[in-house]
CSV table of C-alpha atoms in Angstrom, one decimal:
chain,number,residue,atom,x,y,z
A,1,UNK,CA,36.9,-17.2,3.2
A,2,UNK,CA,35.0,-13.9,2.1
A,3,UNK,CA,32.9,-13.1,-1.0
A,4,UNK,CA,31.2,-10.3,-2.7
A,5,UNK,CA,27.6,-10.9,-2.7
A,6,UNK,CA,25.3,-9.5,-4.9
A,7,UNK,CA,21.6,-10.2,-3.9
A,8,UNK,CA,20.0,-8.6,-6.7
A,9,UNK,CA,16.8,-8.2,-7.8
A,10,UNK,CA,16.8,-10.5,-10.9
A,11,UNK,CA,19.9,-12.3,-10.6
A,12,UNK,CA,21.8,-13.0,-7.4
A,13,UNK,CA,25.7,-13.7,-7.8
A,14,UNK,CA,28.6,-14.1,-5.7
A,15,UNK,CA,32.8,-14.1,-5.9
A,16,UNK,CA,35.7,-14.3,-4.4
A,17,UNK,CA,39.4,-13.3,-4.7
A,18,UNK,CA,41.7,-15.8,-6.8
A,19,UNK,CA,45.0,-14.7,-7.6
A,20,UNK,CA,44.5,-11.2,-7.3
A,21,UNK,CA,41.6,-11.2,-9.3
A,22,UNK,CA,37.5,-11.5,-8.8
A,23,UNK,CA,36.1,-14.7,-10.0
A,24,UNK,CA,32.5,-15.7,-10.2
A,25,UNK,CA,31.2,-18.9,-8.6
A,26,UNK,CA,28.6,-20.9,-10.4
A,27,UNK,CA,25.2,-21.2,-8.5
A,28,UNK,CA,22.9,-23.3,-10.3
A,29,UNK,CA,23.9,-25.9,-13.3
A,30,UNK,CA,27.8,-24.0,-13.9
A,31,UNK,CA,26.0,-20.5,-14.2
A,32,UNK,CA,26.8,-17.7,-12.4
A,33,UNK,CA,23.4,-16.0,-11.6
A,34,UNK,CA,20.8,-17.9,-10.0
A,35,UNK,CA,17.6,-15.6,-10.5
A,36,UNK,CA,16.2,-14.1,-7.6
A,37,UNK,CA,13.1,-16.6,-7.7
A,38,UNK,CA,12.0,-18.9,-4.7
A,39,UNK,CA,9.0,-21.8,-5.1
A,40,UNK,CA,7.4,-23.4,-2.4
A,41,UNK,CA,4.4,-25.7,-1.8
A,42,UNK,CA,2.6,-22.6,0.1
A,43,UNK,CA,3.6,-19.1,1.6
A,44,UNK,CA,4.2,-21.3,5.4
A,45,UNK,CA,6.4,-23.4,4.0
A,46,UNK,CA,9.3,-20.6,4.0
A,47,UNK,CA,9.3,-20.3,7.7
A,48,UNK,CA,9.2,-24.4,8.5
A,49,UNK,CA,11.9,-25.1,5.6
A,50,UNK,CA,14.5,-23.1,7.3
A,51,UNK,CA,13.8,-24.4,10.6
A,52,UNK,CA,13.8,-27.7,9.2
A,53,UNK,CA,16.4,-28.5,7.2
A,54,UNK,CA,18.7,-25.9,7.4
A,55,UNK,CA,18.5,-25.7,11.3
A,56,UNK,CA,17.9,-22.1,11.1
A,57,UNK,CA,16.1,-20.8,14.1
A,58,UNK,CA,13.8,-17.5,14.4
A,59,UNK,CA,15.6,-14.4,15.6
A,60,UNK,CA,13.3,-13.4,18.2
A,61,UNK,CA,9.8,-14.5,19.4
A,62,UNK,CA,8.3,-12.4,16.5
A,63,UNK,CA,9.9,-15.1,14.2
A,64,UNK,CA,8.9,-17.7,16.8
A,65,UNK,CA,5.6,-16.6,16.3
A,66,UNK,CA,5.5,-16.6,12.5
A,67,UNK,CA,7.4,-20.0,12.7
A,68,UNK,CA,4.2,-21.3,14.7
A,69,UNK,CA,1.5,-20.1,12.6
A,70,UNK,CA,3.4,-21.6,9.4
A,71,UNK,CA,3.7,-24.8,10.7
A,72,UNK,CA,0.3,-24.9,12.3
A,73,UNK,CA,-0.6,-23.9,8.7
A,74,UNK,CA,0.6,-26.6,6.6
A,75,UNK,CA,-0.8,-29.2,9.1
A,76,UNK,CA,-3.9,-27.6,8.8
A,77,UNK,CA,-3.9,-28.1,4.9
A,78,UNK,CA,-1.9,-31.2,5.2
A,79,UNK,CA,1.4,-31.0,3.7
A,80,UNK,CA,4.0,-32.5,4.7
A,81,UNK,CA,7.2,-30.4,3.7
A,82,UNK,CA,10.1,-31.8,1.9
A,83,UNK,CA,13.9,-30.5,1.5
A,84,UNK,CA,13.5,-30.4,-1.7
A,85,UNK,CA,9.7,-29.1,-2.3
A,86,UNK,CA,11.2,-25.5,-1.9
A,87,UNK,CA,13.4,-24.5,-5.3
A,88,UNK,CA,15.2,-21.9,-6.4
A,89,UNK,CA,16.5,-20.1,-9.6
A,90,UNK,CA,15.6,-21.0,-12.6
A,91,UNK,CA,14.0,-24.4,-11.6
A,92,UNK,CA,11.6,-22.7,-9.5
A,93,UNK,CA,10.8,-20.2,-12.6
A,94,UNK,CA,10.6,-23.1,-14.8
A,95,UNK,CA,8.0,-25.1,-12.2
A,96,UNK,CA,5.8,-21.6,-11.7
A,97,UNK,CA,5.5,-20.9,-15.3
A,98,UNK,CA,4.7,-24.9,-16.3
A,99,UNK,CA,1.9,-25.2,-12.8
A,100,UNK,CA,1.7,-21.1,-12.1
A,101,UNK,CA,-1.8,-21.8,-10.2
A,102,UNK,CA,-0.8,-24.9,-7.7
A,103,UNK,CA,2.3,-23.3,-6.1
A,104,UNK,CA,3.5,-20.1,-3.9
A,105,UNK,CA,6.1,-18.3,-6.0
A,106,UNK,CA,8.2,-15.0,-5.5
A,107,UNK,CA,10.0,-12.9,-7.6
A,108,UNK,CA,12.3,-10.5,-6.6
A,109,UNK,CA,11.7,-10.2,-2.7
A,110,UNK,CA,14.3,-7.6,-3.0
A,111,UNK,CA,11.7,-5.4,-4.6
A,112,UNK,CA,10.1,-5.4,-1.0
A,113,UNK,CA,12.8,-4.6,1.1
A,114,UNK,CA,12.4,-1.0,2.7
A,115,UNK,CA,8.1,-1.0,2.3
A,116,UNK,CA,6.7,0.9,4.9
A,117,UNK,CA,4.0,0.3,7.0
A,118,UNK,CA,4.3,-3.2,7.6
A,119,UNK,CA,3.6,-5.0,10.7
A,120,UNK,CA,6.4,-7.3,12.7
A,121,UNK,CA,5.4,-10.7,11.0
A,122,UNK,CA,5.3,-9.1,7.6
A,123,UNK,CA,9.2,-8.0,8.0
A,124,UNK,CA,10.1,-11.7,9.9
A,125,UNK,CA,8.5,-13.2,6.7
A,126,UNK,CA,10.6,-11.3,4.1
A,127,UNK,CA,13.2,-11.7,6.8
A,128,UNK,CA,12.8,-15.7,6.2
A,129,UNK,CA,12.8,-15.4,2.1
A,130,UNK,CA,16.5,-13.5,2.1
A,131,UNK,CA,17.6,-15.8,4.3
A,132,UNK,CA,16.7,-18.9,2.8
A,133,UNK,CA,17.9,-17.9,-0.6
A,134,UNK,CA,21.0,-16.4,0.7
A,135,UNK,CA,21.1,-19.6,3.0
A,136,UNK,CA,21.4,-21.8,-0.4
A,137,UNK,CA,23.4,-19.8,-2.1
A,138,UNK,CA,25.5,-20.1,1.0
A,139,UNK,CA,26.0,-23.5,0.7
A,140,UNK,CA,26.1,-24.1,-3.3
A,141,UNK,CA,29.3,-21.4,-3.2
A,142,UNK,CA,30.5,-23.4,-0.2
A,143,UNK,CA,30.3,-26.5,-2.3
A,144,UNK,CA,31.7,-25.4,-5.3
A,145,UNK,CA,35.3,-24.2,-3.2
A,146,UNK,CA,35.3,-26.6,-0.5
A,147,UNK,CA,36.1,-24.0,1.4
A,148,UNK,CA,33.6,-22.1,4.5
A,149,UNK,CA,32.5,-18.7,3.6
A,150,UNK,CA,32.4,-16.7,6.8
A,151,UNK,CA,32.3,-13.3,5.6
A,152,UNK,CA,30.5,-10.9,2.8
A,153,UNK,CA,30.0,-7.4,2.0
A,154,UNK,CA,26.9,-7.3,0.0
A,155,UNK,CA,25.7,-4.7,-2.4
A,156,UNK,CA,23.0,-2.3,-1.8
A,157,UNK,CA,21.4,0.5,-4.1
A,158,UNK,CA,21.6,4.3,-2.9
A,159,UNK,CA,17.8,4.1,-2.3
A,160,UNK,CA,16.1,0.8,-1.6
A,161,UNK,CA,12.7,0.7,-3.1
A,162,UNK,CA,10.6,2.0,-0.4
A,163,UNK,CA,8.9,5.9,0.0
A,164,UNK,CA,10.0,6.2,3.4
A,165,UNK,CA,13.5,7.7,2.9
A,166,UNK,CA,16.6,7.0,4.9
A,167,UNK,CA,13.9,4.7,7.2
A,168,UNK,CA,12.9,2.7,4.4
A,169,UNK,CA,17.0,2.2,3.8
A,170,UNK,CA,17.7,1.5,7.3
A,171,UNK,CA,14.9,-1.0,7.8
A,172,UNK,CA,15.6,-3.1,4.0
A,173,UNK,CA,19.4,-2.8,5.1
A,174,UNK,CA,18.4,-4.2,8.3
A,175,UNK,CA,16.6,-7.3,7.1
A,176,UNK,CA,19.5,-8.2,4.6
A,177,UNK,CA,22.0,-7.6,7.7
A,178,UNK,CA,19.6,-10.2,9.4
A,179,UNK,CA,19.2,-12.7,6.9
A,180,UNK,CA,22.9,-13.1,6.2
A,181,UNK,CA,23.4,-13.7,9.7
A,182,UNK,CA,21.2,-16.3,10.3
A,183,UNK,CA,22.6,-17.7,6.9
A,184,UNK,CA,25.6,-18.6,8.3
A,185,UNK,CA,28.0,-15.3,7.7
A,186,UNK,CA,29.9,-13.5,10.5
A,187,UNK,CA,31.5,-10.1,9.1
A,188,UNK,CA,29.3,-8.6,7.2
A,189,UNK,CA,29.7,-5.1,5.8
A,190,UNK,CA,27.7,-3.2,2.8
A,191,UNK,CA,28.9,-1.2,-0.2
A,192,UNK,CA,26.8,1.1,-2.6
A,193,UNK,CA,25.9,-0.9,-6.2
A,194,UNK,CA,27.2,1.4,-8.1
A,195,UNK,CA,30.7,2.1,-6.4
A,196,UNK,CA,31.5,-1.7,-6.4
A,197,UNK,CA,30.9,-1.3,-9.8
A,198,UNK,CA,32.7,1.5,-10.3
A,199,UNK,CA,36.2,-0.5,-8.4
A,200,UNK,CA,35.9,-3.1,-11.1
A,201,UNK,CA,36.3,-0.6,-13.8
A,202,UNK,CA,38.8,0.7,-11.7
A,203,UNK,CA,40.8,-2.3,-12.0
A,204,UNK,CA,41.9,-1.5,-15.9
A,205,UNK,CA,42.5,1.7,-15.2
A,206,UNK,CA,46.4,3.1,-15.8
A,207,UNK,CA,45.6,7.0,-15.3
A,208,UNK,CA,43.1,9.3,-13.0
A,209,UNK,CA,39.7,9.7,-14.1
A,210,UNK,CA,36.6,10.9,-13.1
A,211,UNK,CA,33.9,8.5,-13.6
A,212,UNK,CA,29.9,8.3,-13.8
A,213,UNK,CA,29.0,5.2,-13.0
A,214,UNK,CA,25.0,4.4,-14.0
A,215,UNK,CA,23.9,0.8,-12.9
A,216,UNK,CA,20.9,0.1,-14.0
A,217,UNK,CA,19.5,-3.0,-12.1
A,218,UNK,CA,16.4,-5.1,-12.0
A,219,UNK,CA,14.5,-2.9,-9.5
A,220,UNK,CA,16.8,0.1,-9.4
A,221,UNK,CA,18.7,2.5,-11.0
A,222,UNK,CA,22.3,4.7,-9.3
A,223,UNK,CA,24.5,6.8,-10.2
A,224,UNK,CA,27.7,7.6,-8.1
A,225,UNK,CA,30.0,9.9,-9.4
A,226,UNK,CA,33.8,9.5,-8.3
A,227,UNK,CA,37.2,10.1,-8.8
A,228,UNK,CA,39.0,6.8,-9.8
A,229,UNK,CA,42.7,5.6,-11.0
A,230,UNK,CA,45.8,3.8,-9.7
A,231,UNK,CA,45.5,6.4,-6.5
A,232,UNK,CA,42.1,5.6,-5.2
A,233,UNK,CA,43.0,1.3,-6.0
A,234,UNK,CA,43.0,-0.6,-2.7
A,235,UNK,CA,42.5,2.3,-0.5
A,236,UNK,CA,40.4,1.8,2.5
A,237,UNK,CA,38.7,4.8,2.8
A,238,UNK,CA,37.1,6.5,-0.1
A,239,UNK,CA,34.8,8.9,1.1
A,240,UNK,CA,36.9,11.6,-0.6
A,241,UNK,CA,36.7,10.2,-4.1
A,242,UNK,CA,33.0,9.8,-3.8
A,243,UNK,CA,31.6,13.6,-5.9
A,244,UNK,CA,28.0,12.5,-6.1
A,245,UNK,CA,25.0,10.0,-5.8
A,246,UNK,CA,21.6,9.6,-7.1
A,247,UNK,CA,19.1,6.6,-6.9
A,248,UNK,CA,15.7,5.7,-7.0
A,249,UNK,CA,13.1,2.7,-7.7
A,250,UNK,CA,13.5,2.4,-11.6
A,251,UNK,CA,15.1,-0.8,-13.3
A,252,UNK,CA,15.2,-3.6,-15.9
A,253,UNK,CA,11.4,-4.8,-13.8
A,254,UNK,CA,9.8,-1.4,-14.7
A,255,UNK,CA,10.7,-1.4,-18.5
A,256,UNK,CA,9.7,-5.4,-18.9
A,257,UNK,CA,6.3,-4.1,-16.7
A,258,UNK,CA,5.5,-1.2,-19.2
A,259,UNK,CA,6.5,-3.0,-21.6
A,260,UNK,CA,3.6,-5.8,-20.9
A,261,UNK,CA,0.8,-2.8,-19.8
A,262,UNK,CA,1.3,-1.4,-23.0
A,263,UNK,CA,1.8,-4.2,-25.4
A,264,UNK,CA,0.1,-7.1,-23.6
A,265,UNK,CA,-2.6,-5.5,-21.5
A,266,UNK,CA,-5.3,-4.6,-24.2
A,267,UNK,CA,-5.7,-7.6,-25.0
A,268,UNK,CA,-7.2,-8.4,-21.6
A,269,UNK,CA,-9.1,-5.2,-21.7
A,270,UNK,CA,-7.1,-2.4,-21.2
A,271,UNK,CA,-8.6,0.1,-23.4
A,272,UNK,CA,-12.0,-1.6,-23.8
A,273,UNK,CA,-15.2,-0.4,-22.8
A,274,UNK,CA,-17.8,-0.7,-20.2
A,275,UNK,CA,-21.3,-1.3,-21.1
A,276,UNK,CA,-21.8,2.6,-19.7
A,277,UNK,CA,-19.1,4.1,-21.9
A,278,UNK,CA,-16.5,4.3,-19.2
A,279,UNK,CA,-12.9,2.9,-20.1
A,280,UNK,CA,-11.9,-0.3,-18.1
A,281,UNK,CA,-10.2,0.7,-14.9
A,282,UNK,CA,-6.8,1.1,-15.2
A,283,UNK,CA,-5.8,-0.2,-12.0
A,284,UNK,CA,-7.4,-3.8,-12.8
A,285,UNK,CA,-4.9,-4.0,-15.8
A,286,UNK,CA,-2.0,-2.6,-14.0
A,287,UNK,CA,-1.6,-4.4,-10.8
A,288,UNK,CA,-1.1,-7.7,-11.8
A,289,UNK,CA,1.6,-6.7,-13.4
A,290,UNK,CA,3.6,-4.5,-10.7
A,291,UNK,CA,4.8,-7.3,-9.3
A,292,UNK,CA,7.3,-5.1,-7.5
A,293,UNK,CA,4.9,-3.2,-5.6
A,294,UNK,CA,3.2,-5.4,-2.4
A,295,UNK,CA,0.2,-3.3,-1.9
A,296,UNK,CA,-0.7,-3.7,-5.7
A,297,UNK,CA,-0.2,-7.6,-5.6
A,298,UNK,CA,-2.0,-7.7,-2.8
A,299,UNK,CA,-5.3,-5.7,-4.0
A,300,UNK,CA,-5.4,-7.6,-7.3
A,301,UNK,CA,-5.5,-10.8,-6.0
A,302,UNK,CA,-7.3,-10.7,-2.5
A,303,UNK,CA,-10.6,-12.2,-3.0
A,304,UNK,CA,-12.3,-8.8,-2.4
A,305,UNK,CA,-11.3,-8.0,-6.2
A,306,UNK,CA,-13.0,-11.6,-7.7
A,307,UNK,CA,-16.1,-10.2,-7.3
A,308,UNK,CA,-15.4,-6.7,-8.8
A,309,UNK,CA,-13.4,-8.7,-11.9
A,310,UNK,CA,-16.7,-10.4,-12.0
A,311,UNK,CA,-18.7,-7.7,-12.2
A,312,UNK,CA,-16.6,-5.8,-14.7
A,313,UNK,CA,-17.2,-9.4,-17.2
A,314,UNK,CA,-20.9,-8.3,-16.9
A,315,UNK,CA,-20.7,-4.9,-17.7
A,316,UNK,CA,-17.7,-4.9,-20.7
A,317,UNK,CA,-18.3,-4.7,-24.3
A,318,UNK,CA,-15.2,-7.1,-24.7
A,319,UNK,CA,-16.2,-10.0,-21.9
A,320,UNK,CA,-13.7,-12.3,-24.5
A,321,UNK,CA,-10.6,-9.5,-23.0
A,322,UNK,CA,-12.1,-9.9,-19.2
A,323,UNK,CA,-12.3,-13.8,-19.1
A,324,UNK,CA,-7.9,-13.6,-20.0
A,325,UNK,CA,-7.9,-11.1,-17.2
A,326,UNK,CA,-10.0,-13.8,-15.2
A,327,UNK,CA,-7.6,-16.0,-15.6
A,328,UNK,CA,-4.7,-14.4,-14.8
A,329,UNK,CA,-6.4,-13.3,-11.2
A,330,UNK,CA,-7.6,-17.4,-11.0
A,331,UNK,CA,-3.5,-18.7,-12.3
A,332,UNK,CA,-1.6,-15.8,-10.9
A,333,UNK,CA,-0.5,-15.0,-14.3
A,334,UNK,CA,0.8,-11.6,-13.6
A,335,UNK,CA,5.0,-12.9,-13.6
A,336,UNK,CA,4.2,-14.7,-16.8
A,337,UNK,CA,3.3,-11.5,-18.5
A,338,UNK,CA,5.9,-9.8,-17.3
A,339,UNK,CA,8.4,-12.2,-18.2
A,340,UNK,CA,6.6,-12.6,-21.8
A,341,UNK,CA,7.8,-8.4,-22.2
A,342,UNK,CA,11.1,-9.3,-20.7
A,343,UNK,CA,11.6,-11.8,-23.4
A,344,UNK,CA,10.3,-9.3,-26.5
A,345,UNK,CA,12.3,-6.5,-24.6
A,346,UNK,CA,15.6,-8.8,-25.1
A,347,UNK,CA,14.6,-9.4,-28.7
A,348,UNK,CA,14.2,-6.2,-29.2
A,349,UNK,CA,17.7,-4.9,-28.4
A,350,UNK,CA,18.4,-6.7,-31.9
A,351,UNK,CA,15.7,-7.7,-33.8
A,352,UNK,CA,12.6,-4.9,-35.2
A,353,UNK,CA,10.0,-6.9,-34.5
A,354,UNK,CA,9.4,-9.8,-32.4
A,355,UNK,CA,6.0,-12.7,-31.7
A,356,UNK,CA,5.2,-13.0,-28.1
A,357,UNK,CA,3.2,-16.4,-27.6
A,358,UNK,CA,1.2,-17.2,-24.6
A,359,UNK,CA,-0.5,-20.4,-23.7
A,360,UNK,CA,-3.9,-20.0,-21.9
A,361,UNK,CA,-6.5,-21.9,-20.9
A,362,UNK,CA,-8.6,-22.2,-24.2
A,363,UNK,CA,-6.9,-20.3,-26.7
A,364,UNK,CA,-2.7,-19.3,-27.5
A,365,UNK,CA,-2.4,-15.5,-27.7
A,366,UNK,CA,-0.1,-14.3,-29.8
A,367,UNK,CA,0.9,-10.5,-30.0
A,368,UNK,CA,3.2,-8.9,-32.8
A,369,UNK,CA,5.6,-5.9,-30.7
A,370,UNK,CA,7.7,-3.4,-32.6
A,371,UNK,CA,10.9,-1.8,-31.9
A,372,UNK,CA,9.2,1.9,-31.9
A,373,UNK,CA,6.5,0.3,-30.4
A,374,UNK,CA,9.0,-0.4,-27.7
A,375,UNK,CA,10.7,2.8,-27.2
A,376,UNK,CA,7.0,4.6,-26.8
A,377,UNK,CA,5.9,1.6,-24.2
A,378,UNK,CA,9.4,2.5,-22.1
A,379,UNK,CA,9.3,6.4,-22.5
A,380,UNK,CA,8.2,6.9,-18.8
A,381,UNK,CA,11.3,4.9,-17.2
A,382,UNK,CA,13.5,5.9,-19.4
A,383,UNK,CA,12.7,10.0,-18.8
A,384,UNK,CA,13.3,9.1,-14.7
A,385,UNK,CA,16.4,6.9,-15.7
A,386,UNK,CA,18.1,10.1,-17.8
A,387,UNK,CA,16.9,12.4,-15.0
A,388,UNK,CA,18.8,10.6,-12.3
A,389,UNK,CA,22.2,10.8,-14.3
A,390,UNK,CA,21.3,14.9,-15.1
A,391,UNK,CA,21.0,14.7,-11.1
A,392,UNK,CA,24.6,12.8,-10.3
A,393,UNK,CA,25.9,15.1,-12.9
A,394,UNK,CA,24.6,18.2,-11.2
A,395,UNK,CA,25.2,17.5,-7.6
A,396,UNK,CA,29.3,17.6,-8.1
A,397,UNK,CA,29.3,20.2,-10.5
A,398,UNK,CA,31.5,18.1,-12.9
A,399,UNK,CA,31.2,16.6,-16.1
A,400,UNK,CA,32.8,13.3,-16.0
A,401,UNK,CA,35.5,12.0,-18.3
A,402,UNK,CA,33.7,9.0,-19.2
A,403,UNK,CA,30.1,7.2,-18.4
A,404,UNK,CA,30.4,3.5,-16.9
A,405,UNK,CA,26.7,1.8,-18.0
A,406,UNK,CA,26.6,-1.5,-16.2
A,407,UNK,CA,23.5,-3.9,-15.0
A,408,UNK,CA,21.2,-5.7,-16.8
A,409,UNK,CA,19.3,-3.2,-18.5
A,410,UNK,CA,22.7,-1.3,-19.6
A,411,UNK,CA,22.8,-3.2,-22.8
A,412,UNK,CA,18.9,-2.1,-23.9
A,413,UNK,CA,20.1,0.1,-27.0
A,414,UNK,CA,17.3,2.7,-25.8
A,415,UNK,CA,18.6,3.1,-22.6
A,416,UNK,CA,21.9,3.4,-23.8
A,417,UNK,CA,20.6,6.3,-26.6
A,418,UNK,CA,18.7,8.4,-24.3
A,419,UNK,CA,22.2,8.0,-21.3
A,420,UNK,CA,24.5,9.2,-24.4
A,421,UNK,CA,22.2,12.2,-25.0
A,422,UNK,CA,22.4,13.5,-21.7
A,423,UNK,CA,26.0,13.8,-21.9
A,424,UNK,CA,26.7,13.9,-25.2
A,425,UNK,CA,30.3,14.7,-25.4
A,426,UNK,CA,31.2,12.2,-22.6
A,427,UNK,CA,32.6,8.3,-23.9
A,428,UNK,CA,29.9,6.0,-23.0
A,429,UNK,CA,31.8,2.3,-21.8
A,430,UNK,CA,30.7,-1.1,-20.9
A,431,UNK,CA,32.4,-4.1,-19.0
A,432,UNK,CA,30.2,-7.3,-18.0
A,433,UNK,CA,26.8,-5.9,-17.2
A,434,UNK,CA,25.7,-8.5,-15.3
A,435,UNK,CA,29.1,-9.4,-13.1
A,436,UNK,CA,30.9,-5.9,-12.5
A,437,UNK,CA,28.9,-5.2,-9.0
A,438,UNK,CA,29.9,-8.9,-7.4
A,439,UNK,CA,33.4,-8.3,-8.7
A,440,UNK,CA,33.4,-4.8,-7.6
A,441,UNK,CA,32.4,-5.9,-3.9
A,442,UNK,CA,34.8,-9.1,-4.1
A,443,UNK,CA,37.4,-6.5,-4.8
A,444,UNK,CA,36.1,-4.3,-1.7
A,445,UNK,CA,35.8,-7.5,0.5
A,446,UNK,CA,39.3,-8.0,0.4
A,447,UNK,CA,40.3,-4.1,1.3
A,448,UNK,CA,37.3,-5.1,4.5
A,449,UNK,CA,38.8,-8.7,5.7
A,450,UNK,CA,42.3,-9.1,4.7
């Protein structure tokens, strides 16, 4: 059996081919995305679950070697791993945001795939995450059909998120390639996000087209250009109907993080002053929340940056703003904001004003957001977001005859303004934002396996 797999960087989903059309599998209580979210008892336990209980061995002695150290780890600190102390999906969002401080939890490890500069273990480590989600989504779809899946082509953005170019591309490709091997799938081939997409519209098509595609994702946002209609359906090769592609590291997860620097972040301190005059660094209030970006995780909550946090309590004029921020470096708050601005940036979409609640320690903050207040928050992502479709549009030369907007974010009525004034004249259409890249690639796993 063969699916379309969509590993994606909120939501993963999956589907196969029933009579002659793509249908969705349900992955987690009879929905069909499973967010990308993994909880475990500590970072080692990753490593020692696969191995474990889902008799998945290490690729090479570089994944012997982090298999080692994790289990030597959790000995260490005594824990004694169960099957089912690692969770995924929304139970393991719902355990992080009820205990965010006693647990390792990841977001998104999508988001990391194609960072340069990491050494060996790093890579066999997000190597491990892919593989044990994929791994369990694996055996849910496998469950759900009574049937073995042995084959996949899974989607992949034009540009992963990485700054090293076509390396960063070959190496997050790489890792995904490995992962789903070690899952459990033999054939594996890859198609672009956005062309996937771009096959299911194809699907209700009756006449020749030309068609911009614009997927906006969780972590990325591609355009790909193409030439589309009854001619192009089922054929194996469509290099020729492929005009143009653009790409780059902007999603639904940069507009929910503005969205929370702008909106949620003075209130612990952005904006606030030292005891010198000086503004609070910026940095302290931003990395928390990049929870896409490693290096920025990593710097906010190493225990070099406790005492600097400490130091800034001393020295602000607002220490009420630095003790939140205290708390979220102490309870690893940083996804809870985010997903607090994910929530008002849903609201949003239909509502002009929205109350965003937050439990603390000592105190509940709540924080009144605005719909203009919005569209001035998401300004930056949206300018690079309009730049990449001027960017498709200009590489082939061509205007299309009508603009595709799927993902996610596609639905954000901001977005959807700002795509529509690029192209003004051009018919702006949706299909299911969140399923037309898995039916897309269960339509091109069929054209790769049958």
């Amino acid at each position: 059996m063969f699916i379309g797999f969509d590993y994606g960087t909120s939501n993963c989903s999956v589907a196969h081919m029933l009579n002659d059309a793509p249908q969705l599998i349900a992955l987690e209580n009879g929905q069909h995305y499973l967010p990308s979210t993994l909880a475990a008892p500590t970072r080692d336990s990753v490593s020692e679950y696969l191995f474990r209980y889902c008799q998945i061995e290490p690729a090479d002695a570089v994944g012997q070697q982090l298999l080692r150290r994790a289990m030597a780890a959790n000995r260490e600190e005594g824990i004694e791993l169960k099957k089912e102390d690692l969770l995924f999906g929304q139970a393991a969002l719902e355990l992080y945001l009820a205990h965010p401080q006693d647990l390792y939890y990841v977001k998104s490890p999508k988001s990391f795939l194609g960072a340069m500069g990491l050494h060996d273990v790093q890579l066999r480590f997000f190597e491990d995450l892919v593989c044990a989600m994929m791994a369990n989504i694996k055996h849910t779809a496998e469950q759900q059909c009574q049937q073995t899946i042995t084959d996949a082509v899974i989607g992949r953005p034009i540009n992963f998120q990485g700054s090293g170019g076509a390396d960063s591309n070959q190496q997050a490709e790489q890792i995904l390639r490995r992962a789903a091997q070690r899952a459990g799938f033999k054939q594996i081939e890859f198609q672009f996000e956005p062309v996937a997409a771009g096959l299911e519209y194809e699907a209700s098509l009756t006449t020749e087209q030309t068609v911009l595609v614009v997927d906006i994702g969780g972590g990325t946002t591609d355009c790909s250009l193409l030439r589309m209609g009854p001619n192009w359906r089922d054929a194996a090769d469509r290099s020729a109907s492929l005009l143009a592609h653009s790409g780059q590291r902007v999603g639904g997860n940069d507009l929910d993080i503005y969205l929370a620097f702008h909106q949620l972040m003075p209130h612990f301190g952005l904006g606030s002053l030292l005891d010198s005059g000086l503004e609070m660094p910026m940095k302290q209030l931003w990395n928390p929340l990049a929870i896409n970006d490693l290096s920025a995780q990593s710097e906010f909550y190493g225990q070099r940056n406790l005492a600097e946090l400490k130091l800034l309590l001393k020295e602000s004029q607002e220490p009420q703003k630095l003790k939140r921020l205290l708390e979220v470096y102490y309870d690893t708050l940083g996804y809870s904001l985010v997903r607090r601005a994910e929530e008002a940036k849903i609201a949003l979409s239909n509502t002009p004003n929205y109350r965003s609640s937050m439990a603390l320690e000592n105190e509940s903050l709540s924080v009144e957001m605005l719909f203009d207040d919005m569209v001035q928050a998401l300004d930056v992502p949206k300018q690079q977001i309009t730049k990449l479709v001027q960017e498709a549009v200009t590489q082939a030369d061509t205007t299309p005859d009508v603009v595709f907007m799927t993902g996610g974010s596609a639905r954000s009525p901001v977005l959807r303004q700002a795509v529509a004034e690029v192209l003004p004249q051009v018919p702006l259409v949706s299909g299911n934002d969140f399923g037309s890249v898995t039916a897309g690639l269960a339509r091109w796993a069929r054209v790769c396996f049958e």
